[in-house]
XYZ file of C-alpha atoms in Angstrom:
756
model
C 27.893 -6.813 24.648
C 29.225 -9.870 22.821
C 26.037 -11.433 21.991
C 24.754 -8.118 20.713
C 27.673 -7.606 18.389
C 26.748 -11.281 17.291
C 23.277 -10.019 16.477
C 24.385 -6.992 14.708
C 26.606 -9.136 12.563
C 23.688 -11.495 11.810
C 21.476 -8.446 10.894
C 24.095 -7.154 8.573
C 24.591 -10.335 6.894
C 20.638 -11.156 6.237
C 20.187 -7.637 4.978
C 23.199 -7.926 2.441
C 21.853 -11.398 1.293
C 18.283 -10.646 0.878
C 19.061 -7.561 -0.771
C 21.530 -9.180 -3.244
C 18.644 -11.836 -4.014
C 15.945 -9.141 -4.633
C 18.575 -7.250 -6.712
C 19.108 -10.431 -8.709
C 15.233 -10.909 -9.280
C 14.971 -7.293 -10.356
C 17.620 -8.249 -12.998
C 15.751 -11.530 -14.157
C 12.387 -9.463 -14.349
C 14.185 -6.686 -16.601
C 15.713 -9.791 -18.779
C 12.635 -12.178 -18.861
C 9.498 -9.503 -18.956
C 7.165 -9.521 -21.699
C 8.849 -7.688 -24.808
C 7.156 -4.764 -26.033
C 7.115 -4.956 -29.654
C 5.446 -3.999 -32.966
C 2.258 -5.356 -33.666
C 1.389 -6.149 -37.109
C -1.099 -8.357 -39.063
C -0.040 -11.009 -41.736
C -0.318 -8.662 -44.755
C 2.638 -6.501 -42.538
C 0.135 -3.624 -41.730
C 0.735 -2.073 -38.497
C -1.938 -2.123 -35.805
C 0.707 -0.622 -32.970
C 4.021 0.526 -33.106
C 6.466 -0.136 -29.964
C 6.266 3.376 -29.097
C 2.402 3.478 -29.155
C 2.310 0.730 -26.544
C 4.762 2.493 -24.259
C 2.933 5.853 -24.725
C -0.384 4.069 -24.044
C 0.680 2.907 -20.826
C 1.428 6.745 -19.879
C -1.724 7.776 -21.294
C -3.512 5.028 -19.088
C -1.766 6.529 -15.880
C -2.683 10.199 -16.920
C -6.281 9.023 -17.100
C -5.941 7.908 -13.538
C -4.085 4.647 -13.916
C -4.148 2.495 -10.743
C -6.869 4.511 -9.505
C -9.198 3.583 -12.467
C -9.150 -0.117 -12.296
C -6.267 -2.524 -12.569
C -3.635 -3.755 -14.853
C -2.437 -7.175 -13.709
C -4.374 -7.009 -10.803
C -2.742 -3.815 -9.157
C -4.981 -0.675 -8.657
C -8.642 -0.140 -7.637
C -11.427 -2.534 -7.183
C -14.321 -0.551 -8.910
C -13.545 -0.599 -12.801
C -12.329 -3.685 -14.366
C -8.778 -5.120 -14.882
C -8.209 -3.834 -18.139
C -5.891 -6.824 -19.116
C -8.714 -9.220 -17.914
C -11.228 -7.365 -19.489
C -9.421 -7.218 -22.723
C -8.610 -11.020 -23.112
C -12.082 -11.737 -22.452
C -13.607 -9.485 -24.855
C -11.241 -10.712 -27.382
C -12.013 -14.526 -26.805
C -15.456 -13.577 -27.234
C -14.850 -11.515 -30.763
C -12.544 -14.585 -32.142
C -15.486 -17.018 -31.004
C -17.905 -15.281 -33.357
C -15.384 -14.590 -36.011
C -14.244 -18.118 -36.052
C -17.954 -19.544 -35.765
C -18.967 -17.475 -38.651
C -15.991 -18.312 -40.775
C -16.471 -21.962 -40.444
C -20.239 -22.477 -39.723
C -21.799 -19.295 -41.050
C -23.299 -18.834 -37.488
C -22.823 -16.712 -34.607
C -21.087 -18.724 -31.816
C -24.209 -18.562 -29.274
C -25.932 -20.981 -31.983
C -23.587 -23.538 -32.741
C -24.165 -27.119 -31.468
C -21.918 -28.373 -28.474
C -19.207 -30.290 -31.165
C -18.855 -27.123 -33.199
C -18.548 -24.916 -30.365
C -15.459 -27.279 -29.116
C -13.981 -26.869 -32.554
C -14.190 -22.848 -32.175
C -12.890 -23.258 -28.665
C -9.827 -25.123 -29.852
C -9.063 -22.682 -32.452
C -9.472 -19.553 -30.105
C -7.296 -20.813 -27.415
C -4.663 -21.820 -30.216
C -4.733 -18.208 -31.484
C -4.089 -16.574 -28.349
C -1.829 -18.851 -26.592
C 0.565 -19.149 -29.584
C 3.424 -16.755 -28.855
C 4.042 -15.223 -32.381
C 6.441 -12.869 -31.187
C 9.808 -12.579 -33.513
C 12.769 -11.334 -31.635
C 14.698 -10.491 -34.681
C 12.308 -7.814 -35.834
C 10.918 -7.036 -32.606
C 7.368 -7.813 -33.728
C 4.137 -9.877 -32.674
C 2.623 -10.937 -35.983
C -1.122 -11.398 -35.649
C -3.532 -13.503 -37.960
C -5.724 -11.490 -40.080
C -8.905 -12.819 -37.961
C -7.397 -11.949 -34.613
C -6.280 -8.461 -35.857
C -9.883 -8.090 -36.732
C -10.793 -9.266 -33.430
C -8.198 -6.781 -31.834
C -9.693 -3.764 -33.819
C -13.058 -4.575 -32.738
C -12.211 -4.533 -28.962
C -10.025 -1.746 -29.239
C -13.107 0.229 -30.735
C -14.646 -0.379 -27.368
C -12.200 1.038 -25.325
C -11.460 4.458 -27.715
C -15.307 4.880 -27.398
C -15.237 4.164 -23.454
C -12.381 6.540 -22.614
C -13.944 9.157 -25.032
C -17.468 10.757 -25.144
C -19.337 8.046 -27.170
C -22.819 8.076 -25.763
C -23.560 4.108 -25.571
C -21.145 4.058 -23.160
C -22.820 6.296 -20.595
C -24.096 3.809 -18.304
C -20.971 1.796 -18.577
C -19.098 4.635 -17.404
C -21.454 5.340 -14.741
C -20.842 1.532 -13.615
C -17.115 2.041 -13.696
C -17.090 5.697 -11.988
C -15.486 7.369 -15.007
C -16.186 10.686 -16.471
C -16.642 11.362 -20.073
C -13.556 11.960 -22.089
C -11.038 10.512 -19.429
C -8.860 10.779 -22.489
C -9.851 13.646 -25.229
C -6.927 13.126 -27.428
C -7.880 10.433 -30.286
C -3.970 9.786 -30.525
C -4.114 8.939 -26.704
C -6.995 6.690 -26.704
C -5.467 4.344 -29.600
C -2.223 4.147 -27.854
C -4.114 3.196 -24.686
C -5.716 0.459 -26.617
C -2.302 -0.868 -27.511
C -1.138 -0.790 -23.903
C -4.225 -2.780 -22.892
C -3.880 -5.401 -25.716
C -0.170 -5.621 -24.869
C -1.019 -6.548 -21.328
C -3.612 -9.085 -22.411
C -1.109 -10.481 -24.876
C 1.267 -10.984 -22.226
C -1.147 -12.840 -19.923
C -2.471 -15.152 -22.771
C 0.821 -15.801 -24.901
C 3.105 -18.723 -23.702
C 6.762 -17.716 -22.529
C 9.062 -18.721 -25.276
C 10.066 -22.297 -24.766
C 7.154 -23.055 -22.513
C 3.561 -24.600 -23.103
C 0.509 -23.598 -21.127
C 2.763 -21.017 -19.014
C 1.954 -17.220 -19.851
C 4.096 -14.304 -19.240
C 2.181 -13.325 -16.266
C 1.950 -17.168 -14.878
C -1.455 -17.774 -16.714
C -3.059 -14.874 -14.668
C -5.786 -13.663 -14.844
C -8.124 -16.918 -14.678
C -9.571 -17.508 -17.920
C -11.023 -21.030 -18.465
C -11.978 -20.195 -22.199
C -8.316 -20.241 -23.071
C -6.914 -22.880 -20.325
C -5.406 -19.722 -18.359
C -5.626 -21.834 -14.852
C -3.312 -21.723 -11.992
C 0.076 -23.423 -12.935
C 1.452 -26.363 -10.584
C 4.148 -24.219 -9.193
C 1.522 -21.997 -7.735
C -0.187 -24.652 -5.995
C 2.881 -26.396 -4.757
C 4.570 -23.412 -3.551
C 1.588 -22.652 -1.891
C 1.338 -25.758 -0.014
C 5.371 -25.678 0.745
C 4.749 -21.956 2.328
C 2.156 -23.129 4.993
C 4.047 -26.083 5.854
C 7.209 -23.842 6.268
C 4.926 -21.121 8.095
C 3.704 -23.749 10.541
C 7.204 -25.256 10.978
C 8.775 -21.997 11.404
C 6.029 -20.822 13.999
C 6.657 -24.049 16.062
C 10.519 -23.201 15.923
C 9.796 -19.726 16.905
C 7.465 -20.891 19.819
C 10.176 -23.621 20.976
C 13.061 -21.039 20.755
C 11.074 -18.525 22.955
C 10.102 -21.360 25.861
C 13.737 -22.061 25.761
C 15.038 -18.616 26.100
C 12.660 -16.816 28.697
C 12.609 -13.265 28.802
C 13.862 -11.497 31.800
C 10.733 -9.996 33.883
C 10.356 -6.354 33.799
C 12.043 -4.186 36.132
C 10.125 -2.743 39.319
C 8.988 0.772 37.757
C 10.085 3.848 39.486
C 7.965 5.529 41.940
C 7.445 8.494 40.135
C 7.062 9.360 36.267
C 10.778 9.592 34.946
C 9.400 12.036 32.190
C 7.153 14.233 34.480
C 9.935 16.815 35.040
C 11.405 16.600 31.269
C 11.285 20.152 29.698
C 10.426 20.236 26.102
C 12.815 22.044 24.182
C 12.108 24.647 21.620
C 12.371 22.240 18.762
C 10.431 19.818 20.750
C 7.672 22.106 21.092
C 7.822 22.958 17.343
C 6.231 19.242 16.513
C 3.079 20.134 18.186
C 1.975 21.656 14.867
C 2.948 18.252 13.166
C 0.590 16.309 15.034
C -1.759 18.948 14.606
C -1.575 18.334 10.942
C -1.790 14.728 11.609
C -5.305 14.914 12.826
C -6.386 17.195 10.005
C -5.421 14.641 7.424
C -6.754 11.904 9.348
C -9.997 13.991 8.939
C -9.675 14.541 5.318
C -8.714 10.954 4.577
C -11.734 9.540 6.232
C -13.973 12.094 4.499
C -12.376 11.037 0.937
C -12.958 7.234 1.800
C -16.370 7.908 2.439
C -16.779 9.583 -0.874
C -14.651 6.843 -2.512
C -16.888 4.174 -1.101
C -19.960 5.515 -2.148
C -18.987 5.921 -5.804
C -19.177 2.141 -5.896
C -22.929 2.655 -5.907
C -23.626 5.814 -7.514
C -20.853 5.731 -9.731
C -20.159 9.390 -10.363
C -22.798 10.915 -7.819
C -22.817 11.081 -4.304
C -26.310 10.926 -2.710
C -27.903 12.241 -6.080
C -25.156 15.383 -6.197
C -23.120 15.164 -9.431
C -19.988 15.089 -7.378
C -17.662 13.287 -10.109
C -17.891 16.375 -12.315
C -15.381 18.379 -9.622
C -14.151 15.307 -7.847
C -13.733 12.114 -9.728
C -13.246 8.862 -8.442
C -9.681 8.755 -9.437
C -9.074 11.896 -7.331
C -11.191 11.138 -4.168
C -9.196 7.538 -3.973
C -5.922 9.173 -4.871
C -6.274 11.432 -1.770
C -7.731 8.777 0.412
C -4.562 6.432 -0.311
C -2.047 9.113 -0.424
C -3.125 11.007 2.640
C -3.068 7.690 4.562
C 0.430 7.248 3.936
C 1.291 11.030 4.857
C -0.375 11.416 7.901
C 1.133 7.876 9.477
C 4.476 9.059 8.037
C 3.962 12.560 9.591
C 3.600 11.374 13.008
C 6.328 8.899 12.931
C 8.412 11.961 11.662
C 7.334 14.315 14.313
C 8.106 11.521 16.886
C 11.514 11.331 15.620
C 12.115 14.958 16.312
C 10.723 15.026 19.665
C 12.542 12.293 21.027
C 15.939 13.391 19.726
C 16.567 15.869 22.433
C 14.463 14.241 25.055
C 17.008 11.012 24.688
C 20.093 12.724 24.341
C 19.445 15.893 26.754
C 21.028 18.250 24.214
C 19.177 20.823 21.569
C 21.465 21.187 18.960
C 21.878 24.850 17.497
C 18.961 25.693 14.978
C 17.330 22.435 15.632
C 13.799 24.519 16.126
C 14.655 26.264 12.911
C 15.135 22.797 11.062
C 11.955 21.451 12.665
C 9.977 24.498 11.134
C 11.467 24.473 8.044
C 10.669 21.018 7.393
C 6.990 21.581 8.733
C 6.272 24.125 6.163
C 8.249 22.038 3.506
C 6.060 18.927 3.901
C 3.008 21.101 4.091
C 3.790 22.654 0.796
C 4.376 19.347 -0.608
C 0.890 18.008 0.453
C -0.897 20.639 -0.457
C 0.724 21.318 -3.977
C 0.811 17.653 -4.823
C -2.807 17.506 -3.655
C -3.636 20.450 -6.013
C -1.859 19.955 -9.093
C -3.019 16.023 -9.135
C -6.713 17.420 -8.893
C -6.322 20.108 -11.225
C -4.229 17.828 -13.979
C -6.963 15.355 -13.621
C -9.999 17.623 -13.834
C -8.377 19.312 -16.770
C -6.726 16.773 -18.621
C -3.414 18.242 -18.601
C -1.814 14.961 -20.359
C 0.958 12.597 -20.020
C 4.083 14.992 -19.349
C 2.327 17.071 -16.652
C 0.496 13.882 -15.082
C 4.124 12.296 -14.663
C 5.906 15.424 -13.370
C 3.525 17.458 -11.426
C -0.080 15.824 -11.525
C -0.969 12.474 -10.643
C 1.108 9.664 -12.129
C -1.447 7.085 -11.557
C 0.437 4.878 -9.269
C -1.550 3.280 -6.141
C 0.522 4.937 -2.840
C 2.720 6.653 -4.772
C 0.830 8.803 -7.127
C 2.325 12.572 -6.564
C 4.032 13.855 -9.425
C 8.393 13.111 -9.826
C 8.944 17.024 -8.776
C 6.959 16.552 -5.616
C 8.612 13.068 -5.112
C 12.111 14.736 -5.325
C 11.119 17.283 -2.757
C 9.803 14.980 -0.250
C 13.151 12.821 -0.953
C 15.134 15.758 0.061
C 12.828 16.696 2.816
C 13.275 12.909 4.016
C 16.995 13.474 4.067
C 16.875 16.376 5.982
C 14.761 14.763 8.538
C 17.349 12.142 8.927
C 19.903 14.929 9.317
C 18.039 16.713 12.129
C 17.354 13.270 13.955
C 21.070 12.068 13.791
C 22.424 15.498 14.939
C 19.853 15.218 17.739
C 20.677 11.783 18.764
C 24.348 12.355 18.067
C 25.461 12.991 21.648
C 23.515 10.182 23.105
C 25.464 8.002 20.181
C 28.732 8.907 21.261
C 27.899 8.493 25.105
C 28.506 4.565 26.122
C 25.056 3.479 27.784
C 22.936 0.404 28.013
C 20.186 1.996 25.409
C 22.981 3.210 22.754
C 22.072 -0.125 20.748
C 18.299 0.983 20.730
C 19.272 4.451 19.873
C 21.475 3.385 17.007
C 18.521 1.287 15.701
C 16.303 4.093 15.385
C 19.045 6.186 13.733
C 19.591 3.456 11.063
C 15.912 3.013 10.738
C 15.586 6.701 9.979
C 18.545 6.535 7.259
C 16.720 3.618 5.647
C 13.311 5.883 5.651
C 15.133 8.793 3.761
C 17.594 6.688 1.639
C 14.787 4.175 0.290
C 12.160 6.696 -0.490
C 15.073 7.300 -3.331
C 13.213 3.963 -5.156
C 10.466 6.382 -5.971
C 12.554 7.845 -8.549
C 13.583 4.780 -10.263
C 11.161 4.762 -12.928
C 10.522 7.049 -15.868
C 7.582 7.678 -18.376
C 8.719 4.964 -20.688
C 10.031 2.399 -18.021
C 8.453 -1.048 -18.697
C 5.416 -1.914 -16.442
C 6.831 -5.055 -14.769
C 9.921 -2.788 -13.569
C 7.687 -0.256 -12.520
C 5.881 -2.461 -10.106
C 9.248 -3.894 -8.677
C 10.247 -0.353 -7.773
C 6.901 0.602 -6.596
C 6.750 -2.318 -4.104
C 10.187 -1.488 -2.867
C 8.751 1.722 -2.060
C 5.237 0.500 -0.356
C 6.213 -2.656 0.953
C 10.031 -1.732 2.294
C 9.687 1.584 2.740
C 6.257 1.756 4.463
C 6.017 -1.979 5.788
C 9.753 -2.491 6.458
C 11.750 0.483 7.978
C 8.877 2.583 9.391
C 7.839 -0.542 11.362
C 11.680 -0.811 12.578
C 11.763 2.625 13.348
C 8.737 2.640 15.354
C 9.465 -0.509 17.427
C 12.878 0.885 18.141
C 11.013 4.256 19.542
C 8.731 2.278 21.646
C 11.259 0.433 23.282
C 13.297 3.376 23.517
C 10.153 5.402 25.417
C 9.500 2.440 27.482
C 13.204 2.114 28.691
C 13.143 5.747 29.501
C 10.225 5.253 31.421
C 11.890 2.450 33.294
C 9.266 -0.019 32.220
C 11.898 -2.508 30.455
C 15.298 -3.042 30.851
C 17.622 -1.270 28.562
C 20.106 -4.232 28.280
C 17.278 -6.853 27.089
C 15.696 -4.373 25.236
C 18.737 -3.846 23.052
C 19.082 -7.568 22.173
C 15.376 -7.890 21.765
C 14.989 -5.211 19.287
C 18.078 -6.484 17.043
C 16.495 -9.867 17.215
C 13.123 -8.696 16.093
C 14.500 -6.778 13.448
C 16.586 -9.838 12.176
C 13.539 -11.811 12.390
C 10.977 -9.360 10.643
C 13.434 -8.537 7.793
C 14.563 -11.949 7.107
C 11.064 -12.571 6.085
C 9.953 -9.082 4.879
C 12.634 -8.072 2.404
C 12.195 -11.005 0.160
C 8.658 -11.056 1.253
C 8.247 -8.199 -1.094
C 7.819 -10.302 -3.994
C 4.516 -11.687 -3.209
C 3.031 -8.592 -4.724
C 4.756 -9.453 -8.021
C 3.491 -13.246 -8.706
C 1.955 -12.115 -11.970
C 3.346 -8.843 -13.026
C 5.368 -10.343 -15.963
C 7.832 -11.982 -13.550
C 9.774 -14.797 -13.800
C 8.356 -18.305 -12.097
C 11.194 -17.964 -9.606
C 9.510 -14.977 -8.108
C 6.530 -17.274 -7.148
C 8.593 -19.573 -5.208
C 10.979 -17.122 -3.346
C 7.836 -14.697 -2.835
C 5.674 -17.840 -1.390
C 8.115 -18.994 1.126
C 9.476 -15.710 2.469
C 5.910 -14.109 2.905
C 5.158 -16.988 4.854
C 7.955 -16.155 7.054
C 6.676 -12.623 7.584
C 3.489 -14.267 9.702
C 6.120 -16.003 11.945
C 6.875 -12.999 14.274
C 3.163 -12.578 14.546
C 2.908 -15.879 16.587
C 4.210 -13.989 19.569
C 2.313 -10.667 19.406
C -0.320 -11.815 21.818
C 2.573 -12.526 24.450
C 3.765 -8.905 23.736
C 0.383 -7.053 23.695
C -0.132 -8.949 27.267
C 3.367 -7.666 28.389
C 2.204 -4.110 27.324
C -0.974 -4.357 28.964
C 0.581 -5.466 32.395
C 3.186 -2.416 31.667
C 0.296 -0.386 31.351
C -0.816 -1.248 34.983
C 2.742 -1.275 36.457
C 2.649 2.021 38.549
C -0.293 4.340 39.331
C 1.919 7.157 37.147
C 1.746 4.869 34.062
C -2.106 5.638 33.715
C -1.042 8.790 32.248
C 0.253 7.096 29.189
C -2.707 4.420 29.224
C -4.087 5.184 26.026
C -0.824 5.701 24.231
C -0.094 2.170 25.389
C -3.548 0.650 24.494
C -2.690 1.859 20.946
C 0.354 -0.149 21.083
C -1.808 -3.103 22.335
C -4.289 -2.601 19.495
C -1.453 -2.920 16.792
C -0.394 -6.195 18.195
C -4.517 -7.318 17.469
C -4.410 -5.964 14.008
C -1.099 -7.181 13.357
C -2.318 -10.642 14.070
C -5.829 -10.273 12.369
C -5.085 -7.308 9.833
C -1.563 -8.539 8.809
C -1.462 -12.068 9.760
C -4.773 -13.736 9.350
C -5.990 -11.517 6.276
C -2.820 -11.026 5.050
C -1.806 -14.831 4.857
C -5.203 -15.555 3.491
C -4.518 -13.830 0.298
C -0.739 -14.008 0.176
C -0.187 -17.746 -1.064
C 0.325 -18.113 -4.993
C -3.007 -19.866 -5.307
C -5.138 -17.641 -3.357
C -3.595 -14.492 -4.654
C -4.231 -16.036 -8.111
C -8.238 -15.749 -7.545
C -8.176 -12.905 -5.366
C -5.773 -10.388 -6.481
C -7.153 -7.000 -7.160
C -10.619 -7.652 -5.214
C -11.943 -6.649 -2.010
C -10.065 -9.399 0.139
C -7.019 -7.194 -0.863
C -8.845 -4.077 0.392
C -9.879 -5.738 3.743
C -6.125 -6.911 4.577
C -4.946 -3.293 3.256
C -7.655 -1.323 5.653
C -6.980 -3.716 8.687
C -3.117 -3.658 7.935
C -2.417 0.134 7.088
C -4.939 1.835 9.632
C -4.822 -1.135 12.471
C -1.069 -1.537 12.632
C 0.518 1.656 11.281
C -2.236 4.000 11.987
C -2.649 2.902 15.358
C 1.236 2.979 15.887
C 1.305 6.582 14.506
C -1.774 7.660 17.060
C -0.023 6.007 19.688
C 3.419 7.667 19.181
C 1.735 10.927 18.884
C -0.080 10.775 22.146
C 3.361 9.663 23.967
C 4.579 12.763 22.306
C 1.796 14.953 23.337
C 1.806 13.818 27.057
C 4.970 15.867 27.272
C 4.140 18.910 25.248
C 0.984 20.074 26.814
C -0.269 20.898 30.114
C -1.444 17.681 32.020
C -4.637 19.410 33.303
C -5.513 19.840 29.490
C -5.495 16.035 28.849
C -8.708 14.336 28.540
C -8.598 10.717 28.920
C -12.246 10.068 28.552
C -12.198 11.750 24.920
C -9.413 9.382 24.249
C -11.377 6.522 25.381
C -14.052 7.065 23.108
C -11.325 7.777 20.200
C -9.827 4.341 20.685
C -12.738 2.229 21.113
C -14.749 3.978 18.354
C -12.135 3.667 15.805
C -11.216 0.179 16.504
C -14.568 -1.074 17.029
C -15.454 0.945 13.533
C -12.659 -0.632 11.847
C -13.521 -4.207 12.690
C -17.223 -3.727 11.742
C -16.045 -1.944 8.267
C -13.558 -5.002 7.572
C -15.852 -8.108 8.535
C -19.198 -6.652 8.036
C -18.640 -5.245 4.305
C -15.012 -5.924 2.852
C -14.390 -9.640 3.995
C -18.111 -10.662 2.596
C -17.680 -8.830 -0.685
C -14.362 -10.167 -1.225
C -15.321 -13.982 -0.648
C -18.231 -13.257 -3.011
C -15.996 -11.888 -5.736
C -13.460 -14.910 -5.025
C -16.284 -17.193 -5.736
C -16.755 -15.273 -8.956
C -13.495 -15.384 -9.904
C -12.978 -19.346 -9.294
C -16.194 -20.111 -11.362
C -16.295 -17.859 -14.450
C -12.984 -15.967 -14.332
C -11.294 -12.582 -13.137
C -13.301 -10.734 -15.927
C -16.504 -11.764 -14.599
C -15.467 -10.840 -10.897
C -14.614 -7.485 -11.904
C -17.634 -6.785 -14.238
C -20.627 -4.573 -13.458
C -22.411 -7.991 -13.408
C -21.103 -8.612 -9.879
C -19.686 -5.307 -8.589
C -22.983 -3.925 -9.063
C -25.028 -6.863 -7.998
C -27.656 -6.462 -5.253
C -24.975 -8.300 -2.984
C -22.189 -6.348 -3.521
C -23.919 -2.885 -3.472
C -25.479 -4.232 -0.285
C -22.187 -4.941 1.031
C -21.016 -1.134 0.230
C -24.152 -0.317 2.083
C -23.005 -2.458 5.236
C -19.740 -0.207 5.404
C -21.920 2.794 6.472
C -22.301 1.461 10.322
C -18.611 0.562 10.574
C -17.683 4.203 8.540
C -19.889 6.081 10.977
C -18.596 4.348 14.113
C -15.200 5.122 12.852
C -15.642 9.008 11.737
C -16.867 9.338 15.089
C -13.647 8.001 16.834
C -11.861 10.408 14.938
C -14.164 13.457 15.686
C -13.245 12.439 19.473
C -9.564 12.754 18.490
C -10.358 16.177 16.915
C -12.198 17.267 20.004
C -9.218 16.208 21.968
C -6.936 18.098 19.936
C -9.299 21.131 19.805
C -9.449 20.923 23.658
C -5.347 20.988 23.794
C -5.376 24.013 21.673
C -7.972 25.757 23.534
C -6.492 25.177 26.954
C -3.132 26.638 25.504
C -4.625 29.580 24.379
C -5.980 30.252 27.656
C -2.980 29.622 29.467
C -1.267 32.103 27.214
C -3.806 34.657 27.962
C -3.538 34.382 31.425
C 0.246 34.577 31.206
C 0.196 37.653 29.150
C -2.269 39.171 31.819
C -0.001 38.361 34.534
C 2.967 39.931 32.507
C 0.922 43.075 32.102
C 0.226 43.437 35.567
C 3.906 43.146 36.766
């Protein structure tokens, strides 16, 4: 008990210090972010007001935002990174303008020496910071103002309905009139200009260092990786190797206890499901429905990368634009995983405490229908808002906010936050009898409850930004939600729940599990909290973000060095006694989590997490490879494993079908591996080469994205997608079998009752 108290103390200290540093970094981002200013030319004419730039950000988000290309590398992978694209177009425009001014020729017709002269002028024009703090103005020369107007006309036509951009819209999977109002399009160009200006202009008092640490790569103006990006990348790799060595040394010195001799019979066999436990069955059926919907939207979204707005010749983009299909695909992924974990919490609370609180079933039912209303309502309003171009206010409050993984409107976010707090309340009152009672497993139960409180409380970070919040701060808070909420506290919750279930089955000792869970949480959060910053290297943040993010994201990989050992132990536990076979496929899902943690989160994650790697690969298909392998492979398989564990106690064991689950398991995992390594990884490497050799704008251009290699890479997803989809269908068949058996039993029971 004394050792466990010390571990709890260390956990509290690490969380307090880590969040203090994360809060300090947020303050620094707020103070040092690129200023949003009025843009004027040297005659004093206003190109953009500061309010226009702010409104342009909202206009872009309402048109699809991070589901329609990226800004500073965050968003979808089909349309361009608009900041990189604007920057390159402005460079080209300035080259021609300077060439005509000094040599009366287009840039392409100049001799080498003349080109060098023009290149120097262009570089100086873009890298010189002309921001005047006293008047909050960015002053442009006449020649640059002309270039800005030229580039702005391109984007105004592209987001409107100008016919000359029809082919480009098709390549970007954009509908006509993404922004029907001319005032919105004008403001949009102001936001794109600002994001590009911040990417090129030197920070005050610095030379050769832009607000975005020289991202994106644009060799024409000297936007190349900083020395800090290289140094901290090397330092992070050295730290990771040293920390892994230390972890292995610690593990060798502190040998884990052997697992106990398992009981002769299943301890949970006689567990009688309470009304609230039975109420979770419908949650799991919705989980399976959301999986099928997510996979369907994923197929459509991937195909848009080839045909633009069509699906095998059908003009599907008119009723289901790319921005909508991708929003549903990414949003449903988070929602079904979260629903599986929420239902698991409601199921285990009475099972662990042995007490069914009054009105607990009513609470579970109310929460279910509330969550269903939020899922259906947010999806419908987001879809309709996009099709009918409802505008900025509707998009922010009810429609699609345009932010990846957290796109639902603010009203739906508030309702979901209330729902999560209600879930934490239901879980807490269910676990309270067990928390009050001294027992060896009380520490694990406490960890489950604390993780649930964090899941409910930390969703409040989705409410921290408004329509006019600076884009750097939106990204700061968004990654609190995506990284800390999904990748942090949900994982702590799931790990504690798994340990609790194994303890109840008698497969691990409660005393050793107590210490192990707290220690695992310490190791994970020590790197995970500040590792959040690796998402923010180039989003208008100070260079300290690169240093802290690089070092701590390297530490996120350290616990994965022992994943193989844990997976092997879980495999041995699945063979500990004949009755454990009843939980075979749930346990194998947890083993798959270990594999994908190593491959998806570890190998593919660290391949892009160092500053120098992410500099060239941010916002491209290597990120998608990591995202698919980690999100489904780790969190998805965790959700499915927990679901199977709960369903085992909710349905008649004669209705169970291991044959269907075996096919589900292998088809899903093999299909995911095929999808990642036959399609996404090759495409990501191809784009990285393009970014290194010519620049980020080129890697995201139609010339690369719609090249023969990239389109063939999309088609190479088909075999993996088909195999994966078959696995999902076997899961659906498994669910239908359970429903059919349940209805048959109910009919038989009613018949017996009538006879009596």
